[in-house]
Amino acid sequence: MSTQRLRNEDYHDYSSTDVSPEESPSEGLNNLSSPGSYQRFGQSNSTTWFQTLIHLLKGNIGTGLLGLPLAVKNAGIVMGPISLLIIGIVAVHCMGILVKCAHHFCRRLNKSFVDYGDTVMYGLESSPCSWLRNHAHWGRRVVDFFLIVTQLGFCCVYFVFLADNFKQVIEAANGTTNNCHNNETVILTPTMDSRLYMLSFLPFLVLLVFIRNLRALSIFSLLANITMLVSLVMIYQFIVQRIPDPSHLPLVAPWKTYPLFFGTAIFSFEGIGMVLPLENKMKDPRKFPLILYLGMVIVTILYISLGCLGYLQFGANIQGSITLNLPNCWLYQSVKLLYSIGIFFTYALQFYVPAEIIIPFFVSRAPEHCELVVDLFVRTVLVCLTCILAILIPRLDLVISLVGSVSSSALALIIPPLLEVTTFYSEGMSPLTIFKDALISILGFVGFVVGTYEALYELIQPSNAPIFINSTRAFI
């Protein structure tokens, strides 16, 4: 059996994930029709501009979106949306930098496609610093490392999200009514600890990740997209009704909670891993910059609107996922279940990226007759690892903030500006561009350090936050 990377898979099967895998075109595209050109036309598996836009939107909408109302609370009702807008602009700019550098190396090296890791490696090879040139291969390894951390972090978030939502639905079942107009407090029927819910999902997710073909996962991707879309429509339908007076909400939150906002925000905007695969699969890649900016404008509007409206609707009672604040009526309980179903199936798609990076390392060292056993064993170990990490950190808001601060900030903010400097410095760069890139990377690094510290500090010494009746955390 041969365990292959994503290089020979079609991208669109993976389109519903928060971050898509690094992917290269099929081997038949290794040669360009003309030197110095990276455009590819008329491929049988190419996507139209509209399909690319849909993939871009789906790839940026996940669990991070549902945590943005709490993120706005951590920043303030005015500072929150302003900061989201700024982070969105910077994140999209960094995506543009990555595309520009990838195109540069495609033309320079006469290649049809380079992925994120290749681009960073070639960028280091172009650096005027001899030490960086000699260690350029570490560029790909660093990108792969952060991709693994990011994707496994998403999987940890999914465990906590599933446990929180299912626990709340089951505990409120006896008090659930058909009246969705009054979000009345109900007495929850105590059930098992949320960490036990995570363990109960473990065997089912292990079986799910045993599906190793992206094409076989495409039906689950479609199901996830439908359930999550319906759920988002129902969430918006509720939060726009009878918004309370916002005068009591702080315009700017205490700065101590702002790092938590940063982690959640960059977690939501970390879609840079799918940019190059999407551009590569377009029939006319020259249109991709326009599609990228259009799609990210829509995503940013969606993020800001849901974050602000959710915080305005629920105020200080907002939780790690806005689904946990929905009324205890059957309509909105079904919304929680629908979104949870979508997240469940998306787990396998998110898991595909680290699996395809890690598993070949072990399979290549196993006897041929044991390759399948080793493959399934490593998958099982990785799923168990994400479950254990989720059990150790069962607070949804902190898991999202921690993953965003640790890995998403590196992929989305720190690496791309440095890549631009190493790629184009020897060809001449304006001091203003160098200053801009340095500023973005420094801000990303500060967010990485402070956000990680604050999330870990909150885990070790949680603040005396009010306990809400519908809270489903494993511990307060």
Short mmCIF file of C-alpha atoms in Angstrom, two decimals:
data_model
loop_
_atom_site.label_atom_id
_atom_site.label_comp_id
_atom_site.label_asym_id
_atom_site.label_seq_id
_atom_site.Cartn_x
_atom_site.Cartn_y
_atom_site.Cartn_z
CA MET A 1 0.00 0.00 0.00
CA SER A 2 1.21 3.47 -0.77
CA THR A 3 0.31 6.34 1.56
CA GLN A 4 0.20 9.48 -0.54
CA ARG A 5 0.14 13.13 0.33
CA LEU A 6 -2.65 15.39 -0.86
CA ARG A 7 -0.84 16.05 -4.07
CA ASN A 8 -3.01 13.80 -6.21
CA GLU A 9 -6.35 14.57 -4.56
CA ASP A 10 -8.99 16.95 -5.77
CA TYR A 11 -9.34 19.99 -3.57
CA HIS A 12 -13.11 20.35 -3.64
CA ASP A 13 -13.67 17.28 -1.49
CA TYR A 14 -11.96 19.16 1.32
CA SER A 15 -13.76 22.42 0.90
CA SER A 16 -15.73 22.58 4.14
CA THR A 17 -12.83 22.79 6.54
CA ASP A 18 -11.53 25.80 8.45
CA VAL A 19 -8.11 25.25 6.97
CA SER A 20 -7.52 23.25 3.85
CA PRO A 21 -4.55 21.02 3.18
CA GLU A 22 -1.54 21.99 1.22
CA GLU A 23 -2.05 20.56 -2.20
CA SER A 24 -0.29 20.40 -5.53
CA PRO A 25 -1.75 19.68 -8.94
CA SER A 26 -1.55 16.30 -10.56
CA GLU A 27 1.74 15.11 -11.93
CA GLY A 28 0.67 15.75 -15.49
CA LEU A 29 0.83 19.49 -14.84
CA ASN A 30 4.48 19.63 -13.91
CA ASN A 31 5.39 21.26 -17.20
CA LEU A 32 4.12 24.65 -18.20
CA SER A 33 2.88 25.53 -21.62
CA SER A 34 5.25 28.48 -21.68
CA PRO A 35 8.19 29.50 -19.53
CA GLY A 36 7.54 31.98 -16.77
CA SER A 37 3.81 31.39 -16.66
CA TYR A 38 1.83 30.01 -13.74
CA GLN A 39 -1.67 30.21 -15.26
CA ARG A 40 -3.43 26.94 -16.01
CA PHE A 41 -6.53 26.74 -18.18
CA GLY A 42 -8.98 24.02 -19.11
CA GLN A 43 -8.15 21.35 -16.54
CA SER A 44 -10.83 18.71 -16.18
CA ASN A 45 -10.94 19.27 -12.42
CA SER A 46 -10.73 23.07 -12.53
CA THR A 47 -13.19 25.21 -10.61
CA THR A 48 -15.09 28.26 -11.78
CA TRP A 49 -14.83 31.59 -10.01
CA PHE A 50 -18.16 30.95 -8.27
CA GLN A 51 -17.12 27.50 -7.05
CA THR A 52 -13.87 28.97 -5.76
CA LEU A 53 -15.80 31.68 -3.93
CA ILE A 54 -18.06 29.09 -2.29
CA HIS A 55 -15.05 27.00 -1.25
CA LEU A 56 -13.41 30.10 0.21
CA LEU A 57 -16.52 31.00 2.20
CA LYS A 58 -17.04 27.46 3.49
CA GLY A 59 -13.39 27.16 4.41
CA ASN A 60 -13.53 30.24 6.65
CA ILE A 61 -16.78 29.46 8.46
CA GLY A 62 -16.47 27.06 11.39
CA THR A 63 -16.48 26.92 15.18
CA GLY A 64 -14.45 30.13 15.44
CA LEU A 65 -17.44 32.06 14.09
CA LEU A 66 -19.63 30.91 16.99
CA GLY A 67 -17.05 32.09 19.52
CA LEU A 68 -16.82 35.64 18.17
CA PRO A 69 -19.60 37.11 20.38
CA LEU A 70 -17.53 36.19 23.44
CA ALA A 71 -14.47 37.61 21.69
CA VAL A 72 -16.30 40.93 21.23
CA LYS A 73 -17.13 40.85 24.93
CA ASN A 74 -13.42 40.44 25.70
CA ALA A 75 -12.61 43.52 23.60
CA GLY A 76 -15.65 45.78 24.08
CA ILE A 77 -18.65 46.62 21.95
CA VAL A 78 -16.70 49.32 20.08
CA MET A 79 -13.15 48.00 20.28
CA GLY A 80 -14.28 44.50 19.28
CA PRO A 81 -15.67 45.20 15.79
CA ILE A 82 -12.90 47.72 15.04
CA SER A 83 -10.26 45.16 16.00
CA LEU A 84 -12.00 42.44 13.97
CA LEU A 85 -11.95 44.70 10.93
CA ILE A 86 -8.25 45.50 11.37
CA ILE A 87 -7.30 41.84 11.91
CA GLY A 88 -9.37 40.88 8.88
CA ILE A 89 -7.62 43.44 6.67
CA VAL A 90 -4.18 42.36 7.87
CA ALA A 91 -4.99 38.65 7.49
CA VAL A 92 -6.23 39.14 3.91
CA HIS A 93 -3.16 41.23 3.12
CA CYS A 94 -0.97 38.36 4.35
CA MET A 95 -2.91 35.95 2.15
CA GLY A 96 -2.14 38.24 -0.78
CA ILE A 97 1.55 38.24 0.16
CA LEU A 98 1.61 34.44 0.13
CA VAL A 99 -0.03 34.30 -3.32
CA LYS A 100 2.40 36.91 -4.68
CA CYS A 101 5.45 35.04 -3.38
CA ALA A 102 4.12 31.73 -4.71
CA HIS A 103 3.61 33.26 -8.17
CA HIS A 104 7.13 34.68 -8.04
CA PHE A 105 8.67 31.26 -7.48
CA CYS A 106 6.40 29.61 -10.05
CA ARG A 107 7.77 31.98 -12.69
CA ARG A 108 11.34 31.87 -11.42
CA LEU A 109 11.57 28.07 -11.08
CA ASN A 110 9.28 27.23 -14.00
CA LYS A 111 6.87 25.31 -11.77
CA SER A 112 3.13 24.98 -12.16
CA PHE A 113 2.44 25.14 -8.43
CA VAL A 114 4.16 25.61 -5.09
CA ASP A 115 2.40 25.13 -1.76
CA TYR A 116 2.82 27.08 1.47
CA GLY A 117 5.76 25.01 2.72
CA ASP A 118 7.55 25.10 -0.64
CA THR A 119 7.09 28.85 -0.86
CA VAL A 120 8.66 29.41 2.57
CA MET A 121 11.53 27.06 1.72
CA TYR A 122 12.26 28.83 -1.58
CA GLY A 123 11.93 32.17 0.18
CA LEU A 124 14.65 31.20 2.65
CA GLU A 125 16.82 30.02 -0.24
CA SER A 126 16.50 33.51 -1.73
CA SER A 127 17.52 35.20 1.51
CA PRO A 128 20.74 37.27 1.54
CA CYS A 129 21.63 35.52 4.83
CA SER A 130 23.77 32.44 4.18
CA TRP A 131 22.61 30.75 7.41
CA LEU A 132 18.98 30.94 6.29
CA ARG A 133 19.88 29.62 2.84
CA ASN A 134 21.70 26.64 4.37
CA HIS A 135 18.72 25.84 6.60
CA ALA A 136 15.99 26.58 4.07
CA HIS A 137 14.54 23.07 4.36
CA TRP A 138 13.41 23.98 7.87
CA GLY A 139 10.94 26.39 6.31
CA ARG A 140 8.76 23.55 5.12
CA ARG A 141 9.11 21.74 8.44
CA VAL A 142 8.04 24.82 10.38
CA VAL A 143 4.96 25.26 8.19
CA ASP A 144 4.09 21.56 8.51
CA PHE A 145 4.51 21.79 12.29
CA PHE A 146 2.14 24.72 12.64
CA LEU A 147 -0.32 23.10 10.23
CA ILE A 148 -0.34 20.00 12.41
CA VAL A 149 -0.78 22.03 15.61
CA THR A 150 -3.53 24.12 14.04
CA GLN A 151 -5.50 21.21 12.62
CA LEU A 152 -5.20 19.04 15.73
CA GLY A 153 -6.16 22.11 17.73
CA PHE A 154 -9.32 22.41 15.63
CA CYS A 155 -10.05 18.77 16.41
CA CYS A 156 -9.67 19.48 20.15
CA VAL A 157 -12.12 22.37 19.79
CA TYR A 158 -14.58 20.01 18.10
CA PHE A 159 -14.47 17.57 21.03
CA VAL A 160 -15.27 20.37 23.50
CA PHE A 161 -17.97 21.83 21.23
CA LEU A 162 -19.71 18.48 20.79
CA ALA A 163 -19.59 17.73 24.52
CA ASP A 164 -20.87 21.18 25.55
CA ASN A 165 -23.80 21.24 23.14
CA PHE A 166 -24.93 17.65 23.60
CA LYS A 167 -24.65 17.95 27.37
CA GLN A 168 -26.80 21.08 27.40
CA VAL A 169 -29.46 19.58 25.13
CA ILE A 170 -29.71 16.39 27.21
CA GLU A 171 -29.74 18.15 30.58
CA ALA A 172 -32.45 20.60 29.44
CA ALA A 173 -34.58 17.95 27.74
CA ASN A 174 -37.16 17.78 30.54
CA GLY A 175 -37.59 21.56 30.51
CA THR A 176 -37.54 22.05 26.76
CA THR A 177 -40.77 23.59 25.43
CA ASN A 178 -42.28 24.67 22.14
CA ASN A 179 -42.19 28.33 23.21
CA CYS A 180 -39.17 29.99 21.60
CA HIS A 181 -40.18 33.58 22.41
CA ASN A 182 -39.14 33.56 26.05
CA ASN A 183 -35.68 32.29 26.89
CA GLU A 184 -36.70 31.15 30.34
CA THR A 185 -34.23 29.70 32.80
CA VAL A 186 -34.81 26.00 33.30
CA ILE A 187 -33.54 23.63 35.93
CA LEU A 188 -31.04 21.36 34.25
CA THR A 189 -31.16 17.67 35.04
CA PRO A 190 -27.60 16.76 36.03
CA THR A 191 -26.00 14.14 33.83
CA MET A 192 -22.46 12.93 33.46
CA ASP A 193 -19.46 15.25 33.35
CA SER A 194 -18.75 16.87 30.00
CA ARG A 195 -15.43 15.04 29.84
CA LEU A 196 -17.34 11.77 29.82
CA TYR A 197 -19.30 13.07 26.85
CA MET A 198 -15.98 13.59 25.07
CA LEU A 199 -15.00 9.99 25.80
CA SER A 200 -18.34 8.79 24.48
CA PHE A 201 -17.66 10.51 21.15
CA LEU A 202 -14.15 9.05 20.93
CA PRO A 203 -14.94 5.61 19.40
CA PHE A 204 -17.25 7.13 16.79
CA LEU A 205 -14.66 9.68 15.71
CA VAL A 206 -12.00 6.97 15.56
CA LEU A 207 -14.20 4.99 13.18
CA LEU A 208 -14.86 8.14 11.16
CA VAL A 209 -11.18 8.90 10.58
CA PHE A 210 -10.62 5.34 9.37
CA ILE A 211 -12.13 6.64 6.11
CA ARG A 212 -8.91 7.56 4.34
CA ASN A 213 -10.21 8.71 0.96
CA LEU A 214 -11.27 12.32 0.54
CA ARG A 215 -13.75 11.35 -2.16
CA ALA A 216 -15.47 9.01 0.28
CA LEU A 217 -15.62 11.88 2.78
CA SER A 218 -17.26 14.22 0.27
CA ILE A 219 -20.79 13.11 1.21
CA PHE A 220 -20.03 13.92 4.84
CA SER A 221 -18.65 17.29 3.74
CA LEU A 222 -21.91 18.04 1.92
CA LEU A 223 -23.97 16.99 4.94
CA ALA A 224 -21.85 19.18 7.22
CA ASN A 225 -22.25 22.18 4.94
CA ILE A 226 -26.05 21.85 4.82
CA THR A 227 -26.52 21.41 8.57
CA MET A 228 -24.18 24.28 9.45
CA LEU A 229 -25.82 26.63 6.93
CA VAL A 230 -29.31 25.92 8.28
CA SER A 231 -28.05 26.42 11.83
CA LEU A 232 -26.44 29.79 11.01
CA VAL A 233 -29.64 31.05 9.41
CA MET A 234 -31.63 30.10 12.53
CA ILE A 235 -29.04 31.74 14.82
CA TYR A 236 -29.19 35.00 12.87
CA GLN A 237 -32.98 34.83 12.85
CA PHE A 238 -32.98 34.78 16.65
CA ILE A 239 -30.28 37.31 17.54
CA VAL A 240 -31.72 40.11 15.38
CA GLN A 241 -34.99 40.08 17.33
CA ARG A 242 -35.65 42.34 20.33
CA ILE A 243 -32.06 43.40 20.96
CA PRO A 244 -31.73 44.74 24.55
CA ASP A 245 -30.49 48.23 25.38
CA PRO A 246 -26.70 48.16 24.83
CA SER A 247 -25.97 51.20 27.00
CA HIS A 248 -24.75 49.02 29.88
CA LEU A 249 -22.18 47.21 27.76
CA PRO A 250 -18.58 48.48 28.02
CA LEU A 251 -17.26 50.27 24.95
CA VAL A 252 -13.75 49.00 25.67
CA ALA A 253 -13.18 45.91 27.83
CA PRO A 254 -10.29 45.60 30.30
CA TRP A 255 -7.02 45.10 28.49
CA LYS A 256 -6.37 41.90 30.44
CA THR A 257 -9.02 40.09 28.38
CA TYR A 258 -7.94 41.56 25.04
CA PRO A 259 -5.35 38.80 24.35
CA LEU A 260 -8.20 36.28 24.57
CA PHE A 261 -10.02 38.29 21.93
CA PHE A 262 -6.94 38.22 19.71
CA GLY A 263 -6.63 34.44 19.95
CA THR A 264 -10.27 33.85 19.04
CA ALA A 265 -10.21 36.39 16.22
CA ILE A 266 -7.07 35.03 14.55
CA PHE A 267 -8.40 31.49 15.06
CA SER A 268 -11.41 32.51 12.97
CA PHE A 269 -9.40 34.28 10.25
CA GLU A 270 -6.76 31.55 9.91
CA GLY A 271 -7.71 30.32 6.43
CA ILE A 272 -4.38 30.99 4.78
CA GLY A 273 -3.59 27.30 4.34
CA MET A 274 -6.29 26.90 1.69
CA VAL A 275 -5.41 29.98 -0.38
CA LEU A 276 -2.84 28.39 -2.72
CA PRO A 277 -4.81 25.15 -3.30
CA LEU A 278 -7.87 27.20 -4.25
CA GLU A 279 -5.88 29.40 -6.61
CA ASN A 280 -4.26 26.34 -8.15
CA LYS A 281 -7.60 24.71 -8.99
CA MET A 282 -9.14 27.72 -10.75
CA LYS A 283 -9.69 27.63 -14.49
CA ASP A 284 -8.48 31.24 -14.65
CA PRO A 285 -6.13 31.91 -11.69
CA ARG A 286 -5.77 35.55 -12.76
CA LYS A 287 -9.21 36.16 -11.26
CA PHE A 288 -8.24 34.71 -7.90
CA PRO A 289 -7.12 37.96 -6.19
CA LEU A 290 -10.54 39.46 -6.89
CA ILE A 291 -12.29 36.32 -5.59
CA LEU A 292 -10.06 36.31 -2.51
CA TYR A 293 -10.85 39.90 -1.59
CA LEU A 294 -14.57 39.54 -2.35
CA GLY A 295 -14.85 36.36 -0.31
CA MET A 296 -12.95 37.74 2.64
CA VAL A 297 -15.06 40.91 2.64
CA ILE A 298 -18.15 38.71 2.97
CA VAL A 299 -16.47 36.65 5.71
CA THR A 300 -15.40 39.76 7.63
CA ILE A 301 -18.93 41.21 7.47
CA LEU A 302 -20.30 37.88 8.70
CA TYR A 303 -17.80 37.77 11.56
CA ILE A 304 -18.41 41.33 12.71
CA SER A 305 -22.19 41.09 12.44
CA LEU A 306 -22.51 37.80 14.33
CA GLY A 307 -19.98 38.88 16.94
CA CYS A 308 -21.69 42.20 17.63
CA LEU A 309 -25.29 41.00 17.38
CA GLY A 310 -24.57 37.98 19.57
CA TYR A 311 -22.97 40.13 22.26
CA LEU A 312 -25.73 42.73 22.04
CA GLN A 313 -28.38 40.02 22.37
CA PHE A 314 -26.91 38.11 25.32
CA GLY A 315 -24.63 40.71 26.92
CA ALA A 316 -22.45 39.55 29.80
CA ASN A 317 -24.07 36.10 29.73
CA ILE A 318 -22.54 35.22 26.35
CA GLN A 319 -20.70 31.88 26.40
CA GLY A 320 -17.89 30.20 24.51
CA SER A 321 -20.27 29.27 21.69
CA ILE A 322 -23.36 31.30 20.93
CA THR A 323 -25.32 28.07 20.47
CA LEU A 324 -25.13 27.56 24.24
CA ASN A 325 -27.16 30.77 24.74
CA LEU A 326 -30.04 29.83 22.47
CA PRO A 327 -33.50 29.31 24.07
CA ASN A 328 -34.44 25.97 25.53
CA CYS A 329 -37.12 25.23 22.97
CA TRP A 330 -37.10 22.35 20.55
CA LEU A 331 -36.45 24.57 17.52
CA TYR A 332 -33.17 25.97 18.85
CA GLN A 333 -32.20 22.74 20.56
CA SER A 334 -32.37 21.21 17.09
CA VAL A 335 -30.08 24.01 15.88
CA LYS A 336 -27.47 22.93 18.44
CA LEU A 337 -27.80 19.33 17.31
CA LEU A 338 -27.62 20.25 13.62
CA TYR A 339 -24.47 22.32 14.04
CA SER A 340 -22.98 19.58 16.19
CA ILE A 341 -23.66 17.02 13.45
CA GLY A 342 -21.89 19.27 10.97
CA ILE A 343 -18.92 19.66 13.33
CA PHE A 344 -18.80 15.89 13.90
CA PHE A 345 -18.37 15.13 10.21
CA THR A 346 -15.99 18.06 9.71
CA TYR A 347 -13.68 16.46 12.27
CA ALA A 348 -12.58 13.87 9.71
CA LEU A 349 -11.84 16.57 7.15
CA GLN A 350 -9.77 18.63 9.56
CA PHE A 351 -7.98 15.49 10.70
CA TYR A 352 -6.93 14.68 7.12
CA VAL A 353 -4.20 17.32 7.02
CA PRO A 354 -2.09 16.23 10.04
CA ALA A 355 -2.76 12.57 9.18
CA GLU A 356 -1.31 12.97 5.68
CA ILE A 357 1.77 14.70 7.11
CA ILE A 358 2.41 12.35 10.05
CA ILE A 359 1.26 8.90 8.92
CA PRO A 360 3.63 8.46 5.92
CA PHE A 361 6.59 8.88 8.31
CA PHE A 362 5.53 5.79 10.27
CA VAL A 363 4.12 3.73 7.40
CA SER A 364 7.33 4.07 5.37
CA ARG A 365 9.22 2.42 8.23
CA ALA A 366 6.83 -0.50 8.67
CA PRO A 367 6.92 -3.84 6.84
CA GLU A 368 4.70 -3.89 3.78
CA HIS A 369 2.22 -6.37 5.26
CA CYS A 370 1.81 -4.15 8.36
CA GLU A 371 1.27 -0.82 6.60
CA LEU A 372 -2.51 -0.81 6.97
CA VAL A 373 -2.31 -1.74 10.66
CA VAL A 374 0.25 0.98 11.33
CA ASP A 375 -1.85 3.51 9.39
CA LEU A 376 -4.99 2.80 11.44
CA PHE A 377 -3.02 2.65 14.70
CA VAL A 378 -1.48 6.09 14.15
CA ARG A 379 -4.92 7.51 13.29
CA THR A 380 -6.33 6.07 16.50
CA VAL A 381 -3.47 7.52 18.57
CA LEU A 382 -3.92 10.99 17.02
CA VAL A 383 -7.67 11.02 17.71
CA CYS A 384 -7.06 9.87 21.28
CA LEU A 385 -4.47 12.64 21.65
CA THR A 386 -6.98 15.33 20.62
CA CYS A 387 -9.53 13.83 23.03
CA ILE A 388 -7.03 13.85 25.92
CA LEU A 389 -6.06 17.47 25.24
CA ALA A 390 -9.74 18.45 25.11
CA ILE A 391 -10.35 16.70 28.44
CA LEU A 392 -7.42 18.56 29.97
CA ILE A 393 -8.70 21.90 28.62
CA PRO A 394 -12.52 21.56 28.52
CA ARG A 395 -13.26 25.29 28.27
CA LEU A 396 -14.30 26.03 24.72
CA ASP A 397 -13.39 29.72 24.80
CA LEU A 398 -9.88 29.06 26.10
CA VAL A 399 -9.20 26.19 23.70
CA ILE A 400 -10.11 28.43 20.74
CA SER A 401 -8.02 31.32 22.05
CA LEU A 402 -5.04 29.08 22.82
CA VAL A 403 -5.02 27.41 19.38
CA GLY A 404 -5.42 30.78 17.69
CA SER A 405 -2.59 32.38 19.65
CA VAL A 406 -0.13 29.49 19.36
CA SER A 407 -0.40 28.36 15.76
CA SER A 408 -2.88 30.45 13.79
CA SER A 409 -0.97 33.66 14.50
CA ALA A 410 2.22 32.09 13.10
CA LEU A 411 0.63 30.87 9.86
CA ALA A 412 -1.56 33.92 9.25
CA LEU A 413 0.46 36.89 10.58
CA ILE A 414 4.08 36.10 11.44
CA ILE A 415 5.37 33.99 8.55
CA PRO A 416 3.91 35.74 5.43
CA PRO A 417 5.49 39.20 6.02
CA LEU A 418 8.87 37.61 6.78
CA LEU A 419 8.46 35.53 3.63
CA GLU A 420 7.98 38.68 1.56
CA VAL A 421 11.18 40.19 2.96
CA THR A 422 13.31 37.08 2.33
CA THR A 423 11.84 36.67 -1.17
CA PHE A 424 12.19 40.20 -2.51
CA TYR A 425 14.88 41.83 -0.37
CA SER A 426 17.71 40.96 -2.77
CA GLU A 427 15.66 42.37 -5.65
CA GLY A 428 15.08 45.68 -3.89
CA MET A 429 12.33 46.63 -1.46
CA SER A 430 11.21 50.03 -0.28
CA PRO A 431 11.92 50.85 3.38
CA LEU A 432 8.17 51.41 3.87
CA THR A 433 7.39 47.84 2.75
CA ILE A 434 10.08 46.43 5.03
CA PHE A 435 8.73 48.48 7.94
CA LYS A 436 5.18 47.30 7.22
CA ASP A 437 6.21 43.65 7.10
CA ALA A 438 8.27 43.97 10.28
CA LEU A 439 5.36 45.68 12.06
CA ILE A 440 2.87 42.94 11.11
CA SER A 441 5.24 40.16 12.18
CA ILE A 442 6.06 41.91 15.47
CA LEU A 443 2.36 42.46 16.26
CA GLY A 444 1.67 38.83 15.38
CA PHE A 445 4.49 37.67 17.64
CA VAL A 446 3.28 39.88 20.51
CA GLY A 447 -0.21 38.43 20.07
CA PHE A 448 1.31 34.95 20.01
CA VAL A 449 3.18 35.47 23.29
CA VAL A 450 0.60 37.49 25.23
CA GLY A 451 -2.39 35.51 23.94
CA THR A 452 -0.77 32.18 24.81
CA TYR A 453 0.26 33.43 28.25
CA GLU A 454 -3.19 34.82 29.07
CA ALA A 455 -4.99 31.67 27.92
CA LEU A 456 -2.67 29.44 29.95
CA TYR A 457 -2.93 31.75 32.96
CA GLU A 458 -6.72 31.64 32.77
CA LEU A 459 -6.58 27.85 32.63
CA ILE A 460 -4.30 27.60 35.66
CA GLN A 461 -5.93 30.38 37.70
CA PRO A 462 -9.44 30.94 36.30
CA SER A 463 -10.99 34.30 37.11
CA ASN A 464 -14.05 34.49 39.31
CA ALA A 465 -16.45 34.74 36.41
CA PRO A 466 -20.18 34.43 37.06
CA ILE A 467 -21.59 30.94 36.66
CA PHE A 468 -24.56 30.74 34.30
CA ILE A 469 -27.35 28.25 34.71
CA ASN A 470 -26.84 26.83 31.22
CA SER A 471 -23.08 26.64 31.43
CA THR A 472 -21.77 23.26 30.34
CA ARG A 473 -18.14 23.54 31.26
CA ALA A 474 -16.59 20.53 32.86
CA PHE A 475 -15.40 22.65 35.74
CA ILE A 476 -15.85 26.23 36.92
#
